[in-house]
Amino acid sequence: MPGLGQRAFAESLGTAFLLAAVVGSGIMAQKLAGGNVALALLCNTIATGAILVVLILMLAPISGAHFNPAVTLALALRGETSWTDAAIYLVAQLAGGIAGVEIAHLMFELPILQRSLTERAGAGQWLAEAVATFGLLSTILGVRYRTPAAVPYAVGLYITSAYWFTSSTSFANPAVTIARALSDTFAGIAPRDVPGFIAAQFVGAVLAVVLARWLWSRASVKANAAPIASGKPA
């Protein structure tokens, strides 16, 4: 098994690429869509879903490809990840996410340090984040039960879909949420709205763990040695 340092780096690298794709594609889409928000969101969606598949395939053999504190929490609650490793993963994910946002800004010659002004609040948004995260974790844990090799594709497709059927555009990831607060671009979220999103995401993750214990036994999943995955944006 790779060492903890290698696994933490993989988590940081994967989360950085994820945020660079989310924020960078949002900037590019907004530039090219000519004011058509639906088209810009579609472009942002495709880039995010595609990069998730690639990152999970590339880094799952190293760290499990969580790229998401909600995923790490769920696996720690299931006893599949130690709490010490989970804490280190969390720090790596946050650092990688922030780095990815800053790199996206540099690529498009924007100020590195920003603060989003995009408001995303309200009961509907919070419910959407709980649903989005519940769905993401259920996808990961459920698909691992019988077809673990399909997890990267299932996660990419789920996020691509959830971008459009949730009112929040499915952040479903606390590290992504925090990092996006540092970008006043298409993918941003105002810092004051971050706590509500994160609380909803953790509620969704815990509910998914409860469901998984009933529907999919942990023993069967461990026997399949599945890769894990992460969540996303817009």
Tab-separated table of C-alpha atoms in Angstrom:
chain	number	residue	atom	x	y	z
A	1	MET	CA	0.000	0.000	0.000
A	2	PRO	CA	1.293	3.537	-0.767
A	3	GLY	CA	2.573	5.499	2.221
A	4	LEU	CA	0.441	8.116	3.957
A	5	GLY	CA	2.500	10.909	2.395
A	6	GLN	CA	1.834	9.554	-1.101
A	7	ARG	CA	-1.859	9.136	-0.371
A	8	ALA	CA	-2.202	12.639	1.055
A	9	PHE	CA	-0.406	14.100	-1.961
A	10	ALA	CA	-2.714	12.197	-4.307
A	11	GLU	CA	-5.726	13.628	-2.489
A	12	SER	CA	-4.315	17.136	-2.723
A	13	LEU	CA	-3.383	16.764	-6.388
A	14	GLY	CA	-6.751	15.315	-7.359
A	15	THR	CA	-8.707	18.007	-5.518
A	16	ALA	CA	-6.524	20.698	-7.094
A	17	PHE	CA	-7.240	19.387	-10.594
A	18	LEU	CA	-10.929	19.105	-9.775
A	19	LEU	CA	-11.142	22.752	-8.684
A	20	ALA	CA	-9.000	23.935	-11.567
A	21	ALA	CA	-11.457	22.201	-13.913
A	22	VAL	CA	-14.544	23.549	-12.148
A	23	VAL	CA	-13.391	27.154	-11.873
A	24	GLY	CA	-11.392	27.232	-15.109
A	25	SER	CA	-14.187	25.780	-17.229
A	26	GLY	CA	-16.614	28.209	-15.591
A	27	ILE	CA	-14.433	31.163	-16.560
A	28	MET	CA	-13.974	29.873	-20.107
A	29	ALA	CA	-17.676	29.074	-20.498
A	30	GLN	CA	-18.734	32.513	-19.308
A	31	LYS	CA	-16.327	34.134	-21.766
A	32	LEU	CA	-17.538	32.118	-24.746
A	33	ALA	CA	-21.269	31.673	-24.028
A	34	GLY	CA	-22.192	35.240	-24.923
A	35	GLY	CA	-24.373	35.718	-21.869
A	36	ASN	CA	-26.228	32.420	-22.278
A	37	VAL	CA	-26.137	31.088	-18.715
A	38	ALA	CA	-27.631	27.706	-19.645
A	39	LEU	CA	-24.909	27.133	-22.230
A	40	ALA	CA	-22.225	28.224	-19.782
A	41	LEU	CA	-23.546	25.807	-17.163
A	42	LEU	CA	-23.623	22.978	-19.695
A	43	CYS	CA	-19.970	23.589	-20.589
A	44	ASN	CA	-19.051	23.732	-16.897
A	45	THR	CA	-20.959	20.490	-16.307
A	46	ILE	CA	-19.248	18.519	-19.056
A	47	ALA	CA	-15.772	19.555	-17.928
A	48	THR	CA	-16.490	18.639	-14.304
A	49	GLY	CA	-18.025	15.236	-15.015
A	50	ALA	CA	-15.226	14.333	-17.412
A	51	ILE	CA	-12.364	15.315	-15.100
A	52	LEU	CA	-13.869	13.308	-12.248
A	53	VAL	CA	-13.729	10.105	-14.285
A	54	VAL	CA	-10.102	10.742	-15.242
A	55	LEU	CA	-8.964	11.676	-11.732
A	56	ILE	CA	-10.616	8.682	-10.097
A	57	LEU	CA	-9.134	6.261	-12.627
A	58	MET	CA	-5.708	7.850	-12.164
A	59	LEU	CA	-5.533	8.237	-8.389
A	60	ALA	CA	-7.896	5.657	-6.892
A	61	PRO	CA	-5.074	3.049	-6.732
A	62	ILE	CA	-3.055	5.484	-4.595
A	63	SER	CA	-5.464	7.129	-2.143
A	64	GLY	CA	-8.920	5.844	-3.036
A	65	ALA	CA	-9.624	9.133	-4.853
A	66	HIS	CA	-11.880	10.738	-2.260
A	67	PHE	CA	-11.186	14.414	-3.152
A	68	ASN	CA	-14.068	15.193	-0.814
A	69	PRO	CA	-14.298	15.471	3.003
A	70	ALA	CA	-17.851	14.090	2.884
A	71	VAL	CA	-16.583	10.912	1.212
A	72	THR	CA	-13.708	10.637	3.682
A	73	LEU	CA	-16.100	11.114	6.619
A	74	ALA	CA	-18.441	8.446	5.277
A	75	LEU	CA	-15.627	5.915	4.926
A	76	ALA	CA	-14.308	6.739	8.410
A	77	LEU	CA	-17.788	6.169	9.846
A	78	ARG	CA	-17.857	2.811	8.043
A	79	GLY	CA	-14.457	1.849	9.478
A	80	GLU	CA	-12.804	1.771	6.040
A	81	THR	CA	-10.491	4.720	6.790
A	82	SER	CA	-8.806	5.519	10.098
A	83	TRP	CA	-9.698	8.819	11.753
A	84	THR	CA	-6.034	9.846	11.677
A	85	ASP	CA	-5.833	9.282	7.937
A	86	ALA	CA	-9.179	11.026	7.527
A	87	ALA	CA	-7.890	14.150	9.279
A	88	ILE	CA	-4.788	14.253	7.069
A	89	TYR	CA	-6.903	13.674	3.950
A	90	LEU	CA	-9.121	16.582	4.965
A	91	VAL	CA	-6.184	18.987	5.234
A	92	ALA	CA	-4.798	17.756	1.905
A	93	GLN	CA	-8.160	18.164	0.179
A	94	LEU	CA	-8.631	21.717	1.453
A	95	ALA	CA	-5.091	22.741	0.501
A	96	GLY	CA	-5.415	21.166	-2.930
A	97	GLY	CA	-8.783	22.777	-3.572
A	98	ILE	CA	-7.509	26.260	-2.756
A	99	ALA	CA	-4.407	25.704	-4.884
A	100	GLY	CA	-6.576	24.577	-7.800
A	101	VAL	CA	-8.659	27.752	-7.636
A	102	GLU	CA	-5.554	29.947	-7.543
A	103	ILE	CA	-4.052	28.106	-10.516
A	104	ALA	CA	-7.271	28.623	-12.487
A	105	HIS	CA	-7.090	32.355	-11.747
A	106	LEU	CA	-3.474	32.479	-12.902
A	107	MET	CA	-4.244	30.618	-16.135
A	108	PHE	CA	-6.885	33.205	-17.036
A	109	GLU	CA	-4.771	36.135	-15.777
A	110	LEU	CA	-7.195	37.058	-13.001
A	111	PRO	CA	-6.329	38.252	-9.475
A	112	ILE	CA	-5.185	35.265	-7.430
A	113	LEU	CA	-6.903	36.323	-4.217
A	114	GLN	CA	-10.636	36.796	-4.611
A	115	ARG	CA	-13.820	36.606	-2.578
A	116	SER	CA	-17.003	35.459	-4.249
A	117	LEU	CA	-20.077	37.690	-4.258
A	118	THR	CA	-22.434	35.025	-5.656
A	119	GLU	CA	-25.231	34.373	-3.174
A	120	ARG	CA	-26.369	30.767	-2.802
A	121	ALA	CA	-28.630	30.481	0.233
A	122	GLY	CA	-32.083	29.405	1.327
A	123	ALA	CA	-33.922	26.246	2.288
A	124	GLY	CA	-34.137	25.029	-1.296
A	125	GLN	CA	-30.375	25.342	-1.806
A	126	TRP	CA	-29.608	23.571	1.470
A	127	LEU	CA	-32.023	20.747	0.681
A	128	ALA	CA	-30.439	20.465	-2.769
A	129	GLU	CA	-26.975	20.070	-1.234
A	130	ALA	CA	-28.194	17.406	1.185
A	131	VAL	CA	-29.845	15.542	-1.713
A	132	ALA	CA	-26.804	15.986	-3.978
A	133	THR	CA	-24.382	14.648	-1.360
A	134	PHE	CA	-26.705	11.826	-0.326
A	135	GLY	CA	-26.954	10.813	-3.967
A	136	LEU	CA	-23.215	11.012	-4.543
A	137	LEU	CA	-22.352	8.859	-1.529
A	138	SER	CA	-25.134	6.409	-2.345
A	139	THR	CA	-23.751	6.149	-5.875
A	140	ILE	CA	-20.251	5.415	-4.614
A	141	LEU	CA	-21.263	2.924	-1.924
A	142	GLY	CA	-23.930	1.251	-4.036
A	143	VAL	CA	-21.916	0.830	-7.228
A	144	ARG	CA	-18.949	-0.512	-5.226
A	145	TYR	CA	-21.191	-3.289	-3.937
A	146	ARG	CA	-21.136	-5.298	-7.180
A	147	THR	CA	-19.322	-3.360	-9.900
A	148	PRO	CA	-16.419	-1.422	-8.320
A	149	ALA	CA	-14.701	-0.872	-11.675
A	150	ALA	CA	-17.680	1.255	-12.744
A	151	VAL	CA	-17.355	3.744	-9.845
A	152	PRO	CA	-15.365	6.396	-11.794
A	153	TYR	CA	-17.946	6.472	-14.581
A	154	ALA	CA	-20.902	6.357	-12.189
A	155	VAL	CA	-19.547	9.312	-10.196
A	156	GLY	CA	-18.848	11.374	-13.308
A	157	LEU	CA	-22.315	10.668	-14.685
A	158	TYR	CA	-24.025	11.330	-11.360
A	159	ILE	CA	-22.382	14.736	-10.965
A	160	THR	CA	-23.150	15.597	-14.593
A	161	SER	CA	-26.807	14.858	-13.906
A	162	ALA	CA	-26.953	16.460	-10.460
A	163	TYR	CA	-25.606	19.743	-11.836
A	164	TRP	CA	-28.981	20.031	-13.540
A	165	PHE	CA	-31.550	18.442	-11.241
A	166	THR	CA	-30.468	20.245	-8.051
A	167	SER	CA	-31.098	23.948	-7.482
A	168	SER	CA	-27.596	24.356	-6.007
A	169	THR	CA	-25.892	22.767	-9.051
A	170	SER	CA	-24.605	20.011	-6.776
A	171	PHE	CA	-21.441	21.134	-5.004
A	172	ALA	CA	-21.712	17.969	-2.838
A	173	ASN	CA	-18.213	18.553	-1.446
A	174	PRO	CA	-17.113	20.714	1.534
A	175	ALA	CA	-13.587	21.233	0.162
A	176	VAL	CA	-15.002	22.359	-3.174
A	177	THR	CA	-17.447	24.666	-1.410
A	178	ILE	CA	-14.733	26.389	0.633
A	179	ALA	CA	-12.393	26.740	-2.336
A	180	ARG	CA	-15.107	28.174	-4.579
A	181	ALA	CA	-15.769	30.897	-2.033
A	182	LEU	CA	-12.308	32.197	-2.975
A	183	SER	CA	-13.265	32.764	-6.624
A	184	ASP	CA	-15.537	35.608	-7.754
A	185	THR	CA	-16.233	33.864	-11.038
A	186	PHE	CA	-19.011	31.747	-12.568
A	187	ALA	CA	-18.468	28.918	-10.059
A	188	GLY	CA	-18.240	31.066	-6.925
A	189	ILE	CA	-20.235	31.046	-3.696
A	190	ALA	CA	-20.327	33.878	-1.156
A	191	PRO	CA	-18.332	32.954	1.993
A	192	ARG	CA	-21.319	33.635	4.260
A	193	ASP	CA	-23.274	30.921	2.425
A	194	VAL	CA	-20.579	28.263	2.886
A	195	PRO	CA	-21.568	27.024	6.405
A	196	GLY	CA	-25.129	26.218	5.339
A	197	PHE	CA	-23.894	24.259	2.319
A	198	ILE	CA	-21.361	22.290	4.349
A	199	ALA	CA	-23.858	21.433	7.082
A	200	ALA	CA	-26.298	20.137	4.460
A	201	GLN	CA	-23.551	18.133	2.758
A	202	PHE	CA	-22.574	16.354	5.960
A	203	VAL	CA	-26.225	15.574	6.721
A	204	GLY	CA	-26.549	14.016	3.277
A	205	ALA	CA	-23.348	12.010	3.759
A	206	VAL	CA	-24.439	10.588	7.119
A	207	LEU	CA	-27.847	9.613	5.739
A	208	ALA	CA	-26.115	7.806	2.864
A	209	VAL	CA	-23.990	5.840	5.346
A	210	VAL	CA	-27.138	4.786	7.201
A	211	LEU	CA	-28.752	3.668	3.945
A	212	ALA	CA	-25.645	1.774	2.870
A	213	ARG	CA	-25.543	-0.192	6.122
A	214	TRP	CA	-29.028	-1.421	5.370
A	215	LEU	CA	-28.798	-2.026	1.614
A	216	TRP	CA	-25.149	-2.873	0.989
A	217	SER	CA	-23.066	-4.807	3.506
A	218	ARG	CA	-19.585	-3.447	4.279
A	219	ALA	CA	-18.101	-6.943	4.064
A	220	SER	CA	-19.194	-7.358	0.451
A	221	VAL	CA	-17.794	-3.969	-0.495
A	222	LYS	CA	-14.424	-4.675	1.159
A	223	ALA	CA	-14.201	-7.980	-0.649
A	224	ASN	CA	-14.532	-6.126	-3.943
A	225	ALA	CA	-11.721	-3.669	-3.041
A	226	ALA	CA	-13.451	-0.776	-4.800
A	227	PRO	CA	-12.101	2.655	-5.665
A	228	ILE	CA	-13.776	5.627	-4.033
A	229	ALA	CA	-14.602	9.010	-5.520
A	230	SER	CA	-15.490	12.585	-5.018
A	231	GLY	CA	-17.941	15.408	-5.719
A	232	LYS	CA	-18.065	18.480	-7.528
A	233	PRO	CA	-19.515	21.771	-8.495
A	234	ALA	CA	-20.916	24.614	-10.704
